[in-house]
PDB file of C-alpha atoms in Angstrom:
ATOM      1  CA  GLY A   1     -54.845  -4.767   7.715  1.00 39.00           C
ATOM      2  CA  THR A   2     -51.495  -3.156   7.297  1.00 40.00           C
ATOM      3  CA  GLY A   3     -50.861  -4.667   3.891  1.00 40.00           C
ATOM      4  CA  ASN A   4     -47.358  -5.786   4.826  1.00 39.00           C
ATOM      5  CA  SER A   5     -47.611  -9.381   3.567  1.00 41.00           C
ATOM      6  CA  ALA A   6     -45.885 -10.229   0.315  1.00 40.00           C
ATOM      7  CA  THR A   7     -49.111 -11.184  -1.466  1.00 42.00           C
ATOM      8  CA  SER A   8     -51.449  -8.893   0.508  1.00 56.00           C
ATOM      9  CA  ARG A   9     -54.939  -8.029  -0.765  1.00 55.00           C
ATOM     10  CA  ILE A  10     -54.126  -8.280  -4.451  1.00 54.00           C
ATOM     11  CA  GLY A  11     -53.352 -11.978  -4.056  1.00 51.00           C
ATOM     12  CA  VAL A  12     -50.212 -12.081  -6.159  1.00 43.00           C
ATOM     13  CA  ARG A  13     -46.544 -11.961  -5.204  1.00 42.00           C
ATOM     14  CA  PRO A  14     -45.193  -8.646  -6.539  1.00 40.00           C
ATOM     15  CA  ARG A  15     -43.004  -8.641  -9.611  1.00 38.00           C
ATOM     16  CA  GLN A  16     -40.776  -5.858 -10.819  1.00 34.00           C
ATOM     17  CA  TRP A  17     -41.853  -3.729 -13.771  1.00 33.00           C
ATOM     18  CA  GLY A  18     -40.386  -0.627 -15.383  1.00 35.00           C
ATOM     19  CA  SER A  19     -41.772   2.856 -15.968  1.00 35.00           C
ATOM     20  CA  HIS A  20     -43.393   4.583 -18.926  1.00 41.00           C
ATOM     21  CA  HIS A  21     -43.214   8.297 -19.566  1.00 44.00           C
ATOM     22  CA  SER A  22     -46.670   8.920 -21.070  1.00 45.00           C
ATOM     23  CA  ILE A  23     -48.555   6.995 -18.390  1.00 47.00           C
ATOM     24  CA  ARG A  24     -46.541   8.670 -15.631  1.00 50.00           C
ATOM     25  CA  VAL A  25     -47.257  12.127 -17.066  1.00 48.00           C
ATOM     26  CA  CYS A  26     -51.014  11.480 -17.224  1.00 50.00           C
ATOM     27  CA  LEU A  27     -51.128  10.063 -13.715  1.00 49.00           C
ATOM     28  CA  ARG A  28     -48.930  12.816 -12.323  1.00 50.00           C
ATOM     29  CA  THR A  29     -51.245  15.387 -13.906  1.00 48.00           C
ATOM     30  CA  GLY A  30     -54.245  13.721 -12.319  1.00 50.00           C
ATOM     31  CA  CYS A  31     -52.563  13.553  -8.924  1.00 46.00           C
ATOM     32  CA  LEU A  32     -51.581  17.213  -9.005  1.00 44.00           C
ATOM     33  CA  MET A  33     -55.076  18.257 -10.071  1.00 44.00           C
ATOM     34  CA  ILE A  34     -56.758  16.624  -7.077  1.00 42.00           C
ATOM     35  CA  SER A  35     -54.051  16.505  -4.379  1.00 40.00           C
ATOM     36  CA  HIS A  36     -55.421  19.556  -2.553  1.00 37.00           C
ATOM     37  CA  LYS A  37     -58.769  17.820  -2.081  1.00 37.00           C
ATOM     38  CA  PHE A  38     -57.173  15.132   0.060  1.00 36.00           C
ATOM     39  CA  ALA A  39     -55.176  17.309   2.446  1.00 32.00           C
ATOM     40  CA  LEU A  40     -57.791  16.700   5.142  1.00 30.00           C
ATOM     41  CA  ALA A  41     -59.424  13.567   3.717  1.00 34.00           C
ATOM     42  CA  PRO A  42     -61.610  11.707   6.237  1.00 31.00           C
ATOM     43  CA  TYR A  43     -60.696   8.230   7.407  1.00 28.00           C
ATOM     44  CA  ASN A  44     -62.671   5.561   5.532  1.00 35.00           C
ATOM     45  CA  ASP A  45     -63.584   2.950   8.145  1.00 35.00           C
ATOM     46  CA  VAL A  46     -64.201  -0.744   7.676  1.00 32.00           C
ATOM     47  CA  SER A  47     -67.967  -0.263   7.396  1.00 35.00           C
ATOM     48  CA  SER A  48     -67.371   1.616   4.148  1.00 37.00           C
ATOM     49  CA  VAL A  49     -65.472  -1.344   2.719  1.00 37.00           C
ATOM     50  CA  VAL A  50     -68.320  -3.701   3.626  1.00 37.00           C
ATOM     51  CA  GLU A  51     -70.828  -1.330   2.051  1.00 41.00           C
ATOM     52  CA  GLY A  52     -68.768  -1.217  -1.124  1.00 40.00           C
ATOM     53  CA  LEU A  53     -69.174  -4.947  -1.708  1.00 41.00           C
ATOM     54  CA  ASP A  54     -72.860  -4.493  -2.528  1.00 47.00           C
ATOM     55  CA  ALA A  55     -74.184  -3.808  -6.008  1.00 51.00           C
ATOM     56  CA  PRO A  56     -73.026  -0.516  -7.592  1.00 58.00           C
ATOM     57  CA  LYS A  57     -75.284   2.438  -6.890  1.00 59.00           C
ATOM     58  CA  GLU A  58     -76.470   4.684  -9.682  1.00 59.00           C
ATOM     59  CA  PRO A  59     -74.553   7.978  -9.355  1.00 59.00           C
ATOM     60  CA  GLY A  60     -76.594  10.998  -8.443  1.00 56.00           C
ATOM     61  CA  SER A  61     -74.798  13.528 -10.631  1.00 53.00           C
ATOM     62  CA  THR A  62     -74.666  13.922 -14.398  1.00 57.00           C
ATOM     63  CA  SER A  63     -71.730  13.231 -16.682  1.00 61.00           C
ATOM     64  CA  SER A  64     -71.223  17.000 -17.049  1.00 61.00           C
ATOM     65  CA  SER A  65     -70.458  17.411 -13.352  1.00 87.00           C
ATOM     66  CA  LEU A  66     -68.166  14.368 -13.473  1.00 92.00           C
ATOM     67  CA  SER A  67     -66.196  16.201 -16.140  1.00 91.00           C
ATOM     68  CA  SER A  68     -65.558  19.175 -13.857  1.00 92.00           C
ATOM     69  CA  LEU A  69     -62.642  19.742 -11.495  1.00 90.00           C
ATOM     70  CA  ASP A  70     -65.248  20.988  -9.007  1.00 91.00           C
ATOM     71  CA  PHE A  71     -66.558  17.438  -8.601  1.00 92.00           C
ATOM     72  CA  ASP A  72     -66.256  16.450  -4.923  1.00 91.00           C
ATOM     73  CA  VAL A  73     -64.737  12.970  -4.887  1.00 91.00           C
ATOM     74  CA  LEU A  74     -64.883  12.734  -1.087  1.00 89.00           C
ATOM     75  CA  GLN A  75     -68.658  12.788  -0.701  1.00 90.00           C
ATOM     76  CA  PRO A  76     -69.910   9.686  -2.595  1.00 91.00           C
ATOM     77  CA  SER A  77     -70.104   6.272  -0.931  1.00 91.00           C
ATOM     78  CA  LEU A  78     -68.016   3.414  -2.293  1.00 91.00           C
ATOM     79  CA  ARG A  79     -71.050   2.092  -4.149  1.00 92.00           C
ATOM     80  CA  GLU A  80     -71.592   5.500  -5.730  1.00 92.00           C
ATOM     81  CA  LEU A  81     -67.900   5.739  -6.642  1.00 94.00           C
ATOM     82  CA  ARG A  82     -68.185   2.483  -8.533  1.00 94.00           C
ATOM     83  CA  GLY A  83     -71.150   3.943 -10.400  1.00 94.00           C
ATOM     84  CA  TYR A  84     -69.066   7.000 -11.292  1.00 94.00           C
ATOM     85  CA  CYS A  85     -66.251   4.739 -12.538  1.00 96.00           C
ATOM     86  CA  GLU A  86     -68.780   3.153 -14.891  1.00 95.00           C
ATOM     87  CA  LEU A  87     -70.025   6.543 -15.997  1.00 95.00           C
ATOM     88  CA  ALA A  88     -66.493   7.716 -16.806  1.00 95.00           C
ATOM     89  CA  MET A  89     -65.833   4.584 -18.840  1.00 97.00           C
ATOM     90  CA  ASP A  90     -69.137   5.037 -20.669  1.00 96.00           C
ATOM     91  CA  GLU A  91     -68.167   8.590 -21.560  1.00 94.00           C
ATOM     92  CA  HIS A  92     -65.235   7.125 -23.509  1.00 96.00           C
ATOM     93  CA  GLN A  93     -67.354   4.304 -25.013  1.00 95.00           C
ATOM     94  CA  LEU A  94     -65.272   1.586 -23.375  1.00 97.00           C
ATOM     95  CA  LEU A  95     -68.049  -0.608 -21.913  1.00 96.00           C
ATOM     96  CA  VAL A  96     -70.549  -2.874 -23.662  1.00 96.00           C
ATOM     97  CA  ASP A  97     -73.576  -4.721 -22.291  1.00 95.00           C
ATOM     98  CA  THR A  98     -73.229  -7.805 -24.489  1.00 95.00           C
ATOM     99  CA  SER A  99     -70.214  -9.584 -25.938  1.00 93.00           C
ATOM    100  CA  PRO A 100     -69.287  -8.199 -29.379  1.00 91.00           C
ATOM    101  CA  ARG A 101     -69.050 -10.620 -32.296  1.00 88.00           C
ATOM    102  CA  GLU A 102     -65.504  -9.506 -33.091  1.00 89.00           C
ATOM    103  CA  THR A 103     -62.775  -7.299 -31.692  1.00 88.00           C
ATOM    104  CA  VAL A 104     -61.975  -3.977 -33.324  1.00 90.00           C
ATOM    105  CA  LEU A 105     -58.326  -2.989 -33.612  1.00 92.00           C
ATOM    106  CA  GLY A 106     -57.671   0.222 -31.691  1.00 92.00           C
ATOM    107  CA  HIS A 107     -61.037   0.230 -29.909  1.00 94.00           C
ATOM    108  CA  PRO A 108     -61.042  -2.318 -27.088  1.00 94.00           C
ATOM    109  CA  VAL A 109     -64.185  -2.761 -25.015  1.00 95.00           C
ATOM    110  CA  ILE A 110     -64.938  -4.377 -21.658  1.00 97.00           C
ATOM    111  CA  LEU A 111     -68.084  -6.287 -20.815  1.00 96.00           C
ATOM    112  CA  ARG A 112     -70.003  -4.256 -18.231  1.00 96.00           C
ATOM    113  CA  SER A 113     -70.636  -7.226 -15.946  1.00 95.00           C
ATOM    114  CA  SER A 114     -66.909  -8.042 -15.903  1.00 96.00           C
ATOM    115  CA  PHE A 115     -66.041  -4.426 -15.148  1.00 97.00           C
ATOM    116  CA  ARG A 116     -68.478  -4.325 -12.247  1.00 95.00           C
ATOM    117  CA  ASN A 117     -66.935  -7.440 -10.710  1.00 95.00           C
ATOM    118  CA  PHE A 118     -63.511  -5.923 -11.293  1.00 95.00           C
ATOM    119  CA  LEU A 119     -64.541  -2.750  -9.448  1.00 95.00           C
ATOM    120  CA  VAL A 120     -65.690  -4.736  -6.420  1.00 93.00           C
ATOM    121  CA  GLN A 121     -62.254  -6.282  -6.035  1.00 91.00           C
ATOM    122  CA  VAL A 122     -60.436  -3.025  -6.769  1.00 92.00           C
ATOM    123  CA  ALA A 123     -62.422  -1.273  -4.032  1.00 91.00           C
ATOM    124  CA  GLY A 124     -61.539  -4.156  -1.731  1.00 87.00           C
ATOM    125  CA  VAL A 125     -57.785  -4.043  -2.294  1.00 86.00           C
ATOM    126  CA  TYR A 126     -57.661  -0.369  -1.333  1.00 86.00           C
ATOM    127  CA  HIS A 127     -57.198  -0.086   2.425  1.00 81.00           C
ATOM    128  CA  ALA A 128     -59.119   2.009   4.957  1.00 84.00           C
ATOM    129  CA  VAL A 129     -56.375   4.613   5.299  1.00 82.00           C
ATOM    130  CA  PRO A 130     -56.587   8.420   5.514  1.00 83.00           C
ATOM    131  CA  TYR A 131     -55.193   9.184   2.036  1.00 84.00           C
ATOM    132  CA  HIS A 132     -54.445   6.248  -0.279  1.00 83.00           C
ATOM    133  CA  SER A 133     -58.012   4.926  -0.257  1.00 89.00           C
ATOM    134  CA  PHE A 134     -60.437   4.042  -3.040  1.00 92.00           C
ATOM    135  CA  HIS A 135     -61.694   7.636  -2.879  1.00 93.00           C
ATOM    136  CA  HIS A 136     -58.171   8.794  -3.722  1.00 89.00           C
ATOM    137  CA  ALA A 137     -57.884   6.266  -6.554  1.00 92.00           C
ATOM    138  CA  PHE A 138     -61.172   7.422  -8.057  1.00 96.00           C
ATOM    139  CA  GLY A 139     -60.114  11.051  -7.543  1.00 95.00           C
ATOM    140  CA  VAL A 140     -57.109  10.499  -9.788  1.00 94.00           C
ATOM    141  CA  MET A 141     -59.213   8.615 -12.335  1.00 97.00           C
ATOM    142  CA  GLN A 142     -61.797  11.419 -12.382  1.00 96.00           C
ATOM    143  CA  ALA A 143     -59.109  14.092 -12.809  1.00 95.00           C
ATOM    144  CA  VAL A 144     -57.573  12.109 -15.662  1.00 96.00           C
ATOM    145  CA  HIS A 145     -61.074  11.830 -17.170  1.00 96.00           C
ATOM    146  CA  VAL A 146     -61.260  15.638 -17.119  1.00 95.00           C
ATOM    147  CA  PHE A 147     -57.764  15.891 -18.591  1.00 94.00           C
ATOM    148  CA  LEU A 148     -58.642  13.470 -21.410  1.00 96.00           C
ATOM    149  CA  GLY A 149     -61.493  15.771 -22.405  1.00 93.00           C
ATOM    150  CA  THR A 150     -58.901  18.309 -23.565  1.00 94.00           C
ATOM    151  CA  ILE A 151     -57.091  15.894 -25.911  1.00 93.00           C
ATOM    152  CA  PRO A 152     -59.697  14.317 -28.218  1.00 92.00           C
ATOM    153  CA  GLN A 153     -57.016  12.949 -30.538  1.00 94.00           C
ATOM    154  CA  LEU A 154     -56.197  10.125 -28.118  1.00 95.00           C
ATOM    155  CA  SER A 155     -57.452   6.721 -29.205  1.00 96.00           C
ATOM    156  CA  PRO A 156     -59.902   4.582 -27.192  1.00 96.00           C
ATOM    157  CA  LEU A 157     -57.024   2.214 -26.432  1.00 96.00           C
ATOM    158  CA  GLN A 158     -54.936   5.042 -24.987  1.00 96.00           C
ATOM    159  CA  ARG A 159     -57.892   6.288 -22.952  1.00 97.00           C
ATOM    160  CA  LEU A 160     -58.565   2.841 -21.527  1.00 97.00           C
ATOM    161  CA  THR A 161     -54.908   2.398 -20.587  1.00 96.00           C
ATOM    162  CA  VAL A 162     -54.661   5.731 -18.798  1.00 96.00           C
ATOM    163  CA  LEU A 163     -58.029   5.495 -17.005  1.00 97.00           C
ATOM    164  CA  LEU A 164     -57.368   2.029 -15.584  1.00 96.00           C
ATOM    165  CA  SER A 165     -53.789   2.945 -14.699  1.00 92.00           C
ATOM    166  CA  ALA A 166     -55.177   5.879 -12.733  1.00 94.00           C
ATOM    167  CA  LEU A 167     -57.719   3.734 -10.916  1.00 95.00           C
ATOM    168  CA  LEU A 168     -55.123   1.110  -9.973  1.00 90.00           C
ATOM    169  CA  HIS A 169     -52.118   3.348  -9.355  1.00 81.00           C
ATOM    170  CA  ASP A 170     -52.101   2.923  -5.535  1.00 80.00           C
ATOM    171  CA  ALA A 171     -53.776  -0.499  -5.275  1.00 76.00           C
ATOM    172  CA  ASP A 172     -53.086  -2.252  -1.951  1.00 73.00           C
ATOM    173  CA  HIS A 173     -51.306   0.778  -0.459  1.00 68.00           C
ATOM    174  CA  PRO A 174     -50.944   0.031   3.283  1.00 72.00           C
ATOM    175  CA  GLY A 175     -50.880   3.702   4.294  1.00 58.00           C
ATOM    176  CA  LEU A 176     -47.221   3.512   5.326  1.00 58.00           C
ATOM    177  CA  ASN A 177     -44.653   5.130   3.048  1.00 67.00           C
ATOM    178  CA  ASN A 178     -41.512   3.810   1.391  1.00 60.00           C
ATOM    179  CA  PRO A 179     -39.123   4.958   4.163  1.00 67.00           C
ATOM    180  CA  PHE A 180     -41.226   2.958   6.641  1.00 55.00           C
ATOM    181  CA  GLN A 181     -41.118  -0.123   4.407  1.00 58.00           C
ATOM    182  CA  VAL A 182     -37.342   0.150   4.151  1.00 61.00           C
ATOM    183  CA  LYS A 183     -36.610   0.920   7.814  1.00 62.00           C
ATOM    184  CA  SER A 184     -38.978  -1.784   9.102  1.00 64.00           C
ATOM    185  CA  LYS A 185     -37.658  -4.285   6.544  1.00 62.00           C
ATOM    186  CA  SER A 186     -41.208  -5.194   5.612  1.00 65.00           C
ATOM    187  CA  PRO A 187     -42.099  -7.976   3.136  1.00 60.00           C
ATOM    188  CA  LEU A 188     -42.300  -5.319   0.420  1.00 61.00           C
ATOM    189  CA  TYR A 189     -38.758  -4.283   1.265  1.00 53.00           C
ATOM    190  CA  ASP A 190     -37.728  -7.948   1.073  1.00 52.00           C
ATOM    191  CA  ALA A 191     -39.286  -8.161  -2.397  1.00 58.00           C
ATOM    192  CA  TYR A 192     -37.917  -4.928  -3.839  1.00 62.00           C
ATOM    193  CA  SER A 193     -35.158  -3.725  -1.509  1.00 60.00           C
ATOM    194  CA  ASP A 194     -35.101   0.081  -1.244  1.00 62.00           C
ATOM    195  CA  ARG A 195     -36.065   0.752  -4.884  1.00 68.00           C
ATOM    196  CA  SER A 196     -39.542   2.249  -4.401  1.00 63.00           C
ATOM    197  CA  PRO A 197     -41.106  -0.927  -2.969  1.00 57.00           C
ATOM    198  CA  LEU A 198     -44.648   0.487  -2.882  1.00 55.00           C
ATOM    199  CA  GLU A 199     -44.616   1.617  -6.502  1.00 62.00           C
ATOM    200  CA  HIS A 200     -43.315  -1.767  -7.639  1.00 58.00           C
ATOM    201  CA  HIS A 201     -46.019  -3.496  -5.603  1.00 56.00           C
ATOM    202  CA  HIS A 202     -48.789  -1.372  -7.133  1.00 53.00           C
ATOM    203  CA  LEU A 203     -47.506  -2.181 -10.611  1.00 63.00           C
ATOM    204  CA  ALA A 204     -47.299  -5.885  -9.840  1.00 63.00           C
ATOM    205  CA  GLY A 205     -50.993  -6.176  -9.047  1.00 73.00           C
ATOM    206  CA  ARG A 206     -52.465  -4.204 -11.942  1.00 78.00           C
ATOM    207  CA  LEU A 207     -52.373  -6.867 -14.618  1.00 83.00           C
ATOM    208  CA  HIS A 208     -53.333  -9.559 -12.141  1.00 85.00           C
ATOM    209  CA  LEU A 209     -56.564  -7.709 -11.339  1.00 88.00           C
ATOM    210  CA  CYS A 210     -57.304  -7.131 -15.029  1.00 92.00           C
ATOM    211  CA  GLU A 211     -56.626 -10.761 -15.920  1.00 91.00           C
ATOM    212  CA  THR A 212     -58.711 -12.096 -13.029  1.00 92.00           C
ATOM    213  CA  HIS A 213     -61.796 -10.328 -14.354  1.00 94.00           C
ATOM    214  CA  HIS A 214     -61.197 -11.042 -18.057  1.00 94.00           C
ATOM    215  CA  LEU A 215     -60.804  -7.426 -19.104  1.00 95.00           C
ATOM    216  CA  PHE A 216     -58.805  -8.560 -22.143  1.00 94.00           C
ATOM    217  CA  ALA A 217     -61.529 -10.887 -23.449  1.00 93.00           C
ATOM    218  CA  HIS A 218     -62.727  -8.465 -26.145  1.00 93.00           C
ATOM    219  CA  MET A 219     -59.426  -6.809 -26.952  1.00 94.00           C
ATOM    220  CA  HIS A 220     -57.444  -7.314 -30.143  1.00 94.00           C
ATOM    221  CA  ALA A 221     -54.157  -9.140 -29.475  1.00 94.00           C
ATOM    222  CA  SER A 222     -51.990  -6.163 -30.475  1.00 95.00           C
ATOM    223  CA  ASP A 223     -54.113  -3.829 -28.333  1.00 96.00           C
ATOM    224  CA  GLU A 224     -53.706  -6.148 -25.365  1.00 95.00           C
ATOM    225  CA  GLN A 225     -49.940  -6.057 -25.838  1.00 94.00           C
ATOM    226  CA  TYR A 226     -50.021  -2.248 -25.965  1.00 95.00           C
ATOM    227  CA  PHE A 227     -52.139  -2.128 -22.816  1.00 94.00           C
ATOM    228  CA  ARG A 228     -49.879  -4.522 -20.905  1.00 90.00           C
ATOM    229  CA  THR A 229     -46.711  -2.727 -21.986  1.00 90.00           C
ATOM    230  CA  HIS A 230     -47.846   0.824 -21.309  1.00 91.00           C
ATOM    231  CA  MET A 231     -49.584   0.055 -18.008  1.00 83.00           C
ATOM    232  CA  THR A 232     -46.502  -1.546 -16.506  1.00 74.00           C
ATOM    233  CA  GLU A 233     -43.451   0.026 -18.155  1.00 68.00           C
TER     234      GLU A 233
END
């Protein structure tokens, strides 16, 4: 689909959020680090989306190659990409296999089964478009993963916030830019006027996707507030 309905694939009417310097810097760094890889990105057809709804596939490469800028984000299937998303999160000790007895302030964790269900929907809300696809989203997440390896002083909470912001930064992008949304007076234009309608729409869906899959279930209340604030401001 074109993604021009007000609710679209995310399933929530977009709301307006602000902007946050640190998150923007991390995401911008990730985008710049991988933008050249997508200059001639192949079109991801509908069959790839259907394939991606199956169980995640164990990635074929090691964590060391995932931590390299030479990692080719265009080659893996959607199932493999979901496996790499898991691997990146594991590298930062953000996933657990069983529910913890208590939450730890400053070190939120996500239940692996919840994260896998979350990834299925995230892959589904990304459209089959030449650039702003799930491959692009993972490409930014992987580049941010590399970038985080150079700043060990960041807390687990900060790492979780930046990694998921990277993965969701273009969620439900229809493949048509802001000038098109404005000139065609699309539903996104109706919702946000000419003030970066796509960016506001991406922001609107992030927390909805996280809430739907209970990613806050094992997060201290103050950490959840930090996550919500810094992902959307």
